[in-house]
CSV table of C-alpha atoms in Angstrom, one decimal:
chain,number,residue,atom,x,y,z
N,15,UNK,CA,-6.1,-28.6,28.3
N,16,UNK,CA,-8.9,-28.1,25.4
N,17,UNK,CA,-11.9,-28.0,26.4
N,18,UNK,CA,-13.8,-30.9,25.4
N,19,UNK,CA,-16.2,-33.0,27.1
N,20,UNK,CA,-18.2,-36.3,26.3
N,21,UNK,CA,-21.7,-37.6,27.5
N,22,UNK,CA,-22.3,-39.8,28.8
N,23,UNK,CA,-19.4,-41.4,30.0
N,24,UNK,CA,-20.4,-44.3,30.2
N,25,UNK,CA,-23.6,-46.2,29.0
N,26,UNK,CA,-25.3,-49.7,29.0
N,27,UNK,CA,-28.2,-50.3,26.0
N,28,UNK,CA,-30.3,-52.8,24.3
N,29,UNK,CA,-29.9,-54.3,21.3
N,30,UNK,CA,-32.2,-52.0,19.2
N,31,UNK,CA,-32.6,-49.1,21.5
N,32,UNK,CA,-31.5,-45.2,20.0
N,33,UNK,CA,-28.1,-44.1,21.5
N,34,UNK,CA,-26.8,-40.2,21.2
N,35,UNK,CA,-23.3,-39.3,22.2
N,36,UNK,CA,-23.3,-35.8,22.8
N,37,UNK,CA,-19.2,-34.0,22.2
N,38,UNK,CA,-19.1,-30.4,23.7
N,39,UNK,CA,-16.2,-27.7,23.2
N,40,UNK,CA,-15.5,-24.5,24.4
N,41,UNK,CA,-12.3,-23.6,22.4
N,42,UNK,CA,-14.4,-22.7,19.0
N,43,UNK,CA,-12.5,-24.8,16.9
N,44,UNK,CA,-13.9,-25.4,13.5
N,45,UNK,CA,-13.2,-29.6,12.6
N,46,UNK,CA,-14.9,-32.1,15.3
N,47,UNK,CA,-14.5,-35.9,14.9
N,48,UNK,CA,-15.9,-38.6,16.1
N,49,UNK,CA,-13.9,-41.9,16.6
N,50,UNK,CA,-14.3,-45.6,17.8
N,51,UNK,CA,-11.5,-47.5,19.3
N,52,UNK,CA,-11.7,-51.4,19.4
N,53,UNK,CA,-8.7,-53.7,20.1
N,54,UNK,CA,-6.8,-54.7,17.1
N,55,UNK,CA,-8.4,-51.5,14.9
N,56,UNK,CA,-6.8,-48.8,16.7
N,57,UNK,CA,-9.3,-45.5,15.9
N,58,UNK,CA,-11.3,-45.5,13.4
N,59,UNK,CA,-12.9,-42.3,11.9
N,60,UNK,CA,-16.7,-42.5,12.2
N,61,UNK,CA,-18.3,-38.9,11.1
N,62,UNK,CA,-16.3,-35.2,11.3
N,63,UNK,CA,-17.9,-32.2,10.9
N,64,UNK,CA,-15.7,-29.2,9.3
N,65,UNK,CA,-18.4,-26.3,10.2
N,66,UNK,CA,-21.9,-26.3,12.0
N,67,UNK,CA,-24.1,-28.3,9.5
N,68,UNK,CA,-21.3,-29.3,7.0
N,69,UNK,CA,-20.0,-33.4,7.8
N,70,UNK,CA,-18.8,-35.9,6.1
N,71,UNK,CA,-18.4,-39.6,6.8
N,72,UNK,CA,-15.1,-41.7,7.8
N,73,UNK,CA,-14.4,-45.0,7.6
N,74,UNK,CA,-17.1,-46.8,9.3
N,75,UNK,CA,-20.0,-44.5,8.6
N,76,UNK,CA,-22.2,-47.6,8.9
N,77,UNK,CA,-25.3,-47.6,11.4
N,78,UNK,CA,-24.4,-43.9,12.8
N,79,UNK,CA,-25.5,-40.3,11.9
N,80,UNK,CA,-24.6,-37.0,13.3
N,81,UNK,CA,-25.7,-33.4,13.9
N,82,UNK,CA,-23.8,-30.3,14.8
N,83,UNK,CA,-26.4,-27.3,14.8
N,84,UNK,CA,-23.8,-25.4,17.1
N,85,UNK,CA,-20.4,-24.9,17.1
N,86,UNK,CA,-19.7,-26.1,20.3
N,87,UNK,CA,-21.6,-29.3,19.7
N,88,UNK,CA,-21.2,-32.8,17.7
N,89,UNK,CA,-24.3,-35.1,18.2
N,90,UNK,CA,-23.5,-39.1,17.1
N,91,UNK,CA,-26.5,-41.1,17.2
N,92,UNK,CA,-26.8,-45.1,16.6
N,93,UNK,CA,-30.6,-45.1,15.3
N,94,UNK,CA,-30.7,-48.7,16.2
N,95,UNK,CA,-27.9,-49.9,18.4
N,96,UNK,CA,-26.1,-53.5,17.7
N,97,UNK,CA,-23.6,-55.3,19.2
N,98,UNK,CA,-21.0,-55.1,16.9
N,99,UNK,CA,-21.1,-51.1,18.0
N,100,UNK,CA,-20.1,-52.0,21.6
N,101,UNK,CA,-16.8,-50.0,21.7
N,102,UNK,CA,-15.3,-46.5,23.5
N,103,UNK,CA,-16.0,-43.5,21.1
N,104,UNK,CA,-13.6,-40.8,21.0
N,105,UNK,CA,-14.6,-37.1,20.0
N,106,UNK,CA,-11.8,-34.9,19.1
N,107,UNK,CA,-11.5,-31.5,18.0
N,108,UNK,CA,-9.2,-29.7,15.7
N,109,UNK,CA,-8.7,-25.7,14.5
N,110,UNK,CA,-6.3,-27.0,11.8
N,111,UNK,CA,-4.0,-24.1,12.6
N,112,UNK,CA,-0.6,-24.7,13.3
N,113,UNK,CA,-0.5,-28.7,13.2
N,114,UNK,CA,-4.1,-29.1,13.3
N,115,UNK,CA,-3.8,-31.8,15.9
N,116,UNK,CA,-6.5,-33.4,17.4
N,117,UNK,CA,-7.5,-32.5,20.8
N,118,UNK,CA,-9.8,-35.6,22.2
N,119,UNK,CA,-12.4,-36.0,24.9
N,120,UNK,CA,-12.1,-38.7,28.0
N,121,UNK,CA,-14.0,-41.2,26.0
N,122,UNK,CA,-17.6,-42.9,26.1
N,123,UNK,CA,-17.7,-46.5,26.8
N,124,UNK,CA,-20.8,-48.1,25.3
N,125,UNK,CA,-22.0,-51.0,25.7
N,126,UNK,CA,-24.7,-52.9,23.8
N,127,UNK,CA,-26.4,-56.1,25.3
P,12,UNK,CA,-6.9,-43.3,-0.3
P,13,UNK,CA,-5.0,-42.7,2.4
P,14,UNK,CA,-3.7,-45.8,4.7
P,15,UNK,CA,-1.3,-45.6,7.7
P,16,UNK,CA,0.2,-49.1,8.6
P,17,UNK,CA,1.9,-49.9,12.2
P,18,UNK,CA,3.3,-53.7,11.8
P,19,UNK,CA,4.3,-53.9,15.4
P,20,UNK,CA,0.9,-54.9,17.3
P,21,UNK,CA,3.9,-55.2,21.0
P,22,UNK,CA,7.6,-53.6,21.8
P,23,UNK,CA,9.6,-54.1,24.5
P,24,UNK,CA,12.3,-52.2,25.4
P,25,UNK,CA,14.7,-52.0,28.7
P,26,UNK,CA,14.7,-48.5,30.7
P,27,UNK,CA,17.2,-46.1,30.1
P,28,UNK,CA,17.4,-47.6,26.1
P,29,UNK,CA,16.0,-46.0,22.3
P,30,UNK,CA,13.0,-47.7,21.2
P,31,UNK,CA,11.5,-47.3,17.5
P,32,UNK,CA,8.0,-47.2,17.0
P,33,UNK,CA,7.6,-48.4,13.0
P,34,UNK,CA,4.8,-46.2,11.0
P,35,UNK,CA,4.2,-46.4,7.2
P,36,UNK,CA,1.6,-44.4,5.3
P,37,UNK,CA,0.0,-44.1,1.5
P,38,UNK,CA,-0.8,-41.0,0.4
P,39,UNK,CA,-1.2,-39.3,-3.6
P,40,UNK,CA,-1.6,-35.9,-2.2
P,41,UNK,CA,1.6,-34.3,-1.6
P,42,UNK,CA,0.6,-32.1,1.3
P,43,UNK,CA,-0.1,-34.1,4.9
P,44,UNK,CA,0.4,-34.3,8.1
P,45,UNK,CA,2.2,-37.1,10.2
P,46,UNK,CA,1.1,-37.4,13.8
P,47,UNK,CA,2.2,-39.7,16.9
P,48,UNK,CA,-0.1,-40.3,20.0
P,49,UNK,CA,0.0,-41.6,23.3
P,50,UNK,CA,-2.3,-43.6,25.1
P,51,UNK,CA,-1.6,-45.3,28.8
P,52,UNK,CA,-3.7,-47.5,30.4
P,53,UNK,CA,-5.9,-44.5,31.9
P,54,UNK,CA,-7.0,-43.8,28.3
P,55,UNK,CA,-6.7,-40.8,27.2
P,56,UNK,CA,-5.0,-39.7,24.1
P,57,UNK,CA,-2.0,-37.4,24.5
P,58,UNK,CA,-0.5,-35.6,20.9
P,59,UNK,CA,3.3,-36.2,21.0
P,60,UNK,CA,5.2,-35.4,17.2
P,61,UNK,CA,4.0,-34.0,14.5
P,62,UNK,CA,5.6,-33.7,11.0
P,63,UNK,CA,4.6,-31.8,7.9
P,64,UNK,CA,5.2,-33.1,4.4
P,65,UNK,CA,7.2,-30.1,3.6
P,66,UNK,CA,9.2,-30.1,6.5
P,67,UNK,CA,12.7,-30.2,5.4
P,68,UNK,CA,14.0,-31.5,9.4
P,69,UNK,CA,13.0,-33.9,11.2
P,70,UNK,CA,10.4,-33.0,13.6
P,71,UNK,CA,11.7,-33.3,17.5
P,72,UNK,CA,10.2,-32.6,21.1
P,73,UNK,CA,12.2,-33.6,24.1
P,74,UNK,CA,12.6,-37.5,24.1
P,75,UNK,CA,10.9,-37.9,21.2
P,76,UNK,CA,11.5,-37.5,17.2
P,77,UNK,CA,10.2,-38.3,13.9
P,78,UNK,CA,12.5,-40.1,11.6
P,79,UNK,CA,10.4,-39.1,8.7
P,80,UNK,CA,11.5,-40.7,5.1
P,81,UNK,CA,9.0,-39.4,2.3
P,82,UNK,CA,10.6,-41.5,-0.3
P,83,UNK,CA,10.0,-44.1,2.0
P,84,UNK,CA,6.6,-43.0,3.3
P,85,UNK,CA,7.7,-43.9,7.0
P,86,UNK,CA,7.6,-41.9,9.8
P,87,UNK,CA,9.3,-43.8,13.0
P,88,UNK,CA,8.7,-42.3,16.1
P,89,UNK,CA,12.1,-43.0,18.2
P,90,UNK,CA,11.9,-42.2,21.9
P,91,UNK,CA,15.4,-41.8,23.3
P,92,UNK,CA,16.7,-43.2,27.1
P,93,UNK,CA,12.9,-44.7,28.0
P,94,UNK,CA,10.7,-44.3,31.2
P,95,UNK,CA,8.9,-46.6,32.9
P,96,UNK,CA,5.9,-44.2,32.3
P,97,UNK,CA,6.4,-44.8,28.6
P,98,UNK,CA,4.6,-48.0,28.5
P,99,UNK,CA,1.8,-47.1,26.6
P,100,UNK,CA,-0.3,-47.7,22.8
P,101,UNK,CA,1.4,-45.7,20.6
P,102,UNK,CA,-0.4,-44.5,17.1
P,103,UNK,CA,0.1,-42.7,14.5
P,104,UNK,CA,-1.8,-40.8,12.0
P,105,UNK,CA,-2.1,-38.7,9.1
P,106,UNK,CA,-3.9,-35.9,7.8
P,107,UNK,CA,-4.1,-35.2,3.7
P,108,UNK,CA,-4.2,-31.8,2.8
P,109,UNK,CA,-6.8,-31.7,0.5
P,110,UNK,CA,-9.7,-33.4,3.3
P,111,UNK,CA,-9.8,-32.9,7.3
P,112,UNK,CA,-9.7,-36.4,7.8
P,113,UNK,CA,-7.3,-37.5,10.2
P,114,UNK,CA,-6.8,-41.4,10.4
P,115,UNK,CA,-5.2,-43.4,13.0
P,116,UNK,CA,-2.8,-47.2,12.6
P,117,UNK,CA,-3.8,-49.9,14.9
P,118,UNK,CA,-1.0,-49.0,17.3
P,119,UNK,CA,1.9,-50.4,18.9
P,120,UNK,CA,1.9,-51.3,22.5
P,121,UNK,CA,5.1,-50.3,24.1
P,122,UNK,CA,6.5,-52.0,27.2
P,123,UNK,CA,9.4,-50.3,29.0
P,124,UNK,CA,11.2,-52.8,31.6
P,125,UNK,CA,14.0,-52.3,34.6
């Protein structure tokens, strides 16, 4: 299994409050994603990151930033959390050799009250 | 820009029987990547198929292949002689050459029955 791993795994917030989502790898793969998944949406593509400092946003960019200063770590942060950004967030991970296939994390249920 | 489509939100299918998964996509860049994943009720996401755009065959692993129809733009996932430990969302995705995006269909819930 890749090694990826998502903190925290699960998390309770305020309307309002700052939320970070820390994604950490040990494989050294290059391309790191960061996905929500909400019924009826499937996953959606939030940032990715194809090198430490370089991203780019995804479908629903909205309300969320993120940082990767290391390899082996992708950062999403909700500045000011909402409701509407109650959901499980995936990270995944991906050398892009082969089939470049995404390897994903266990998932961080958030939930905003 | 790119789109995958999945018009079958639930499947059923008997055990021991070939279910097909439906998957369309919309692409202008004519190198990509066609992916199927898993996910049971525990959650996590488990890569299945994948399919290049220049692969002449039809991509295959164990039970599962891609019937992959560029002119089309489909690529059905068929899983042959179904388990009960097949019930499961089932997505697809796809990956366009030219960006490292990777974007997922809203999924098909398969239920496999006795």
């Amino acid at each position: 299994d890749a090694g990826i791993t998502q903190s925290p795994r699960h998390k309770v917030t305020e309307t309002g409050t700052p939320v970070t989502l820390r994604c950490h790898q040990t494989e050294n793969h290059r391309y790191m994603y960061w996905y929500r998944q909400d019924p009826g949406h499937g996953l959606r593509l939030i940032h990715y990151s194809y090198g430490v400092k370089d991203t780019d946003k995804g479908e629903v960019s909205d309300g969320y930033s993120v940082s990767r200063s290391k390899t082996e770590d992708f950062l999403l942060t909700l500045e000011s959390a909402t409701s509407s950004q109650t959901s499980v967030y995936f990270c995944a991970i991906s050398d892009t050799t082969n089939t470049g296939e995404l390897f994903f994390g266990e998932g961080s249920r958030l939930t905003v009250l | 820009a790119q789109k995958i489509t999945q018009t079958q939100p639930g499947m059923f299918v008997q055990e021991k029987e070939a279910v097909t998964l439906d998957c369309t996509y919309d692409t202008s860049d004519p190198s990509y990547g066609l992916f199927w994943y898993k996910q049971p009720s525990s959650g996590e996401m488990i890569f299945l198929i994948y399919q290049g755009s220049y692969d002449q065959q039809n991509a295959t692993e164990g039970r599962y292949s891609l019937n992959f129809q560029k002119a089309r733009k489909s690529a059905n996932l068929v899983i042959s002689a179904s388990q009960l430990g097949d019930s499961a969302m089932y997505f697809c995705a796809m990956r366009e050459g030219a960006t490292d995006k990777l974007i997922f269909g809203t999924g098909t819930r398969l239920q496999v029955f006795p």
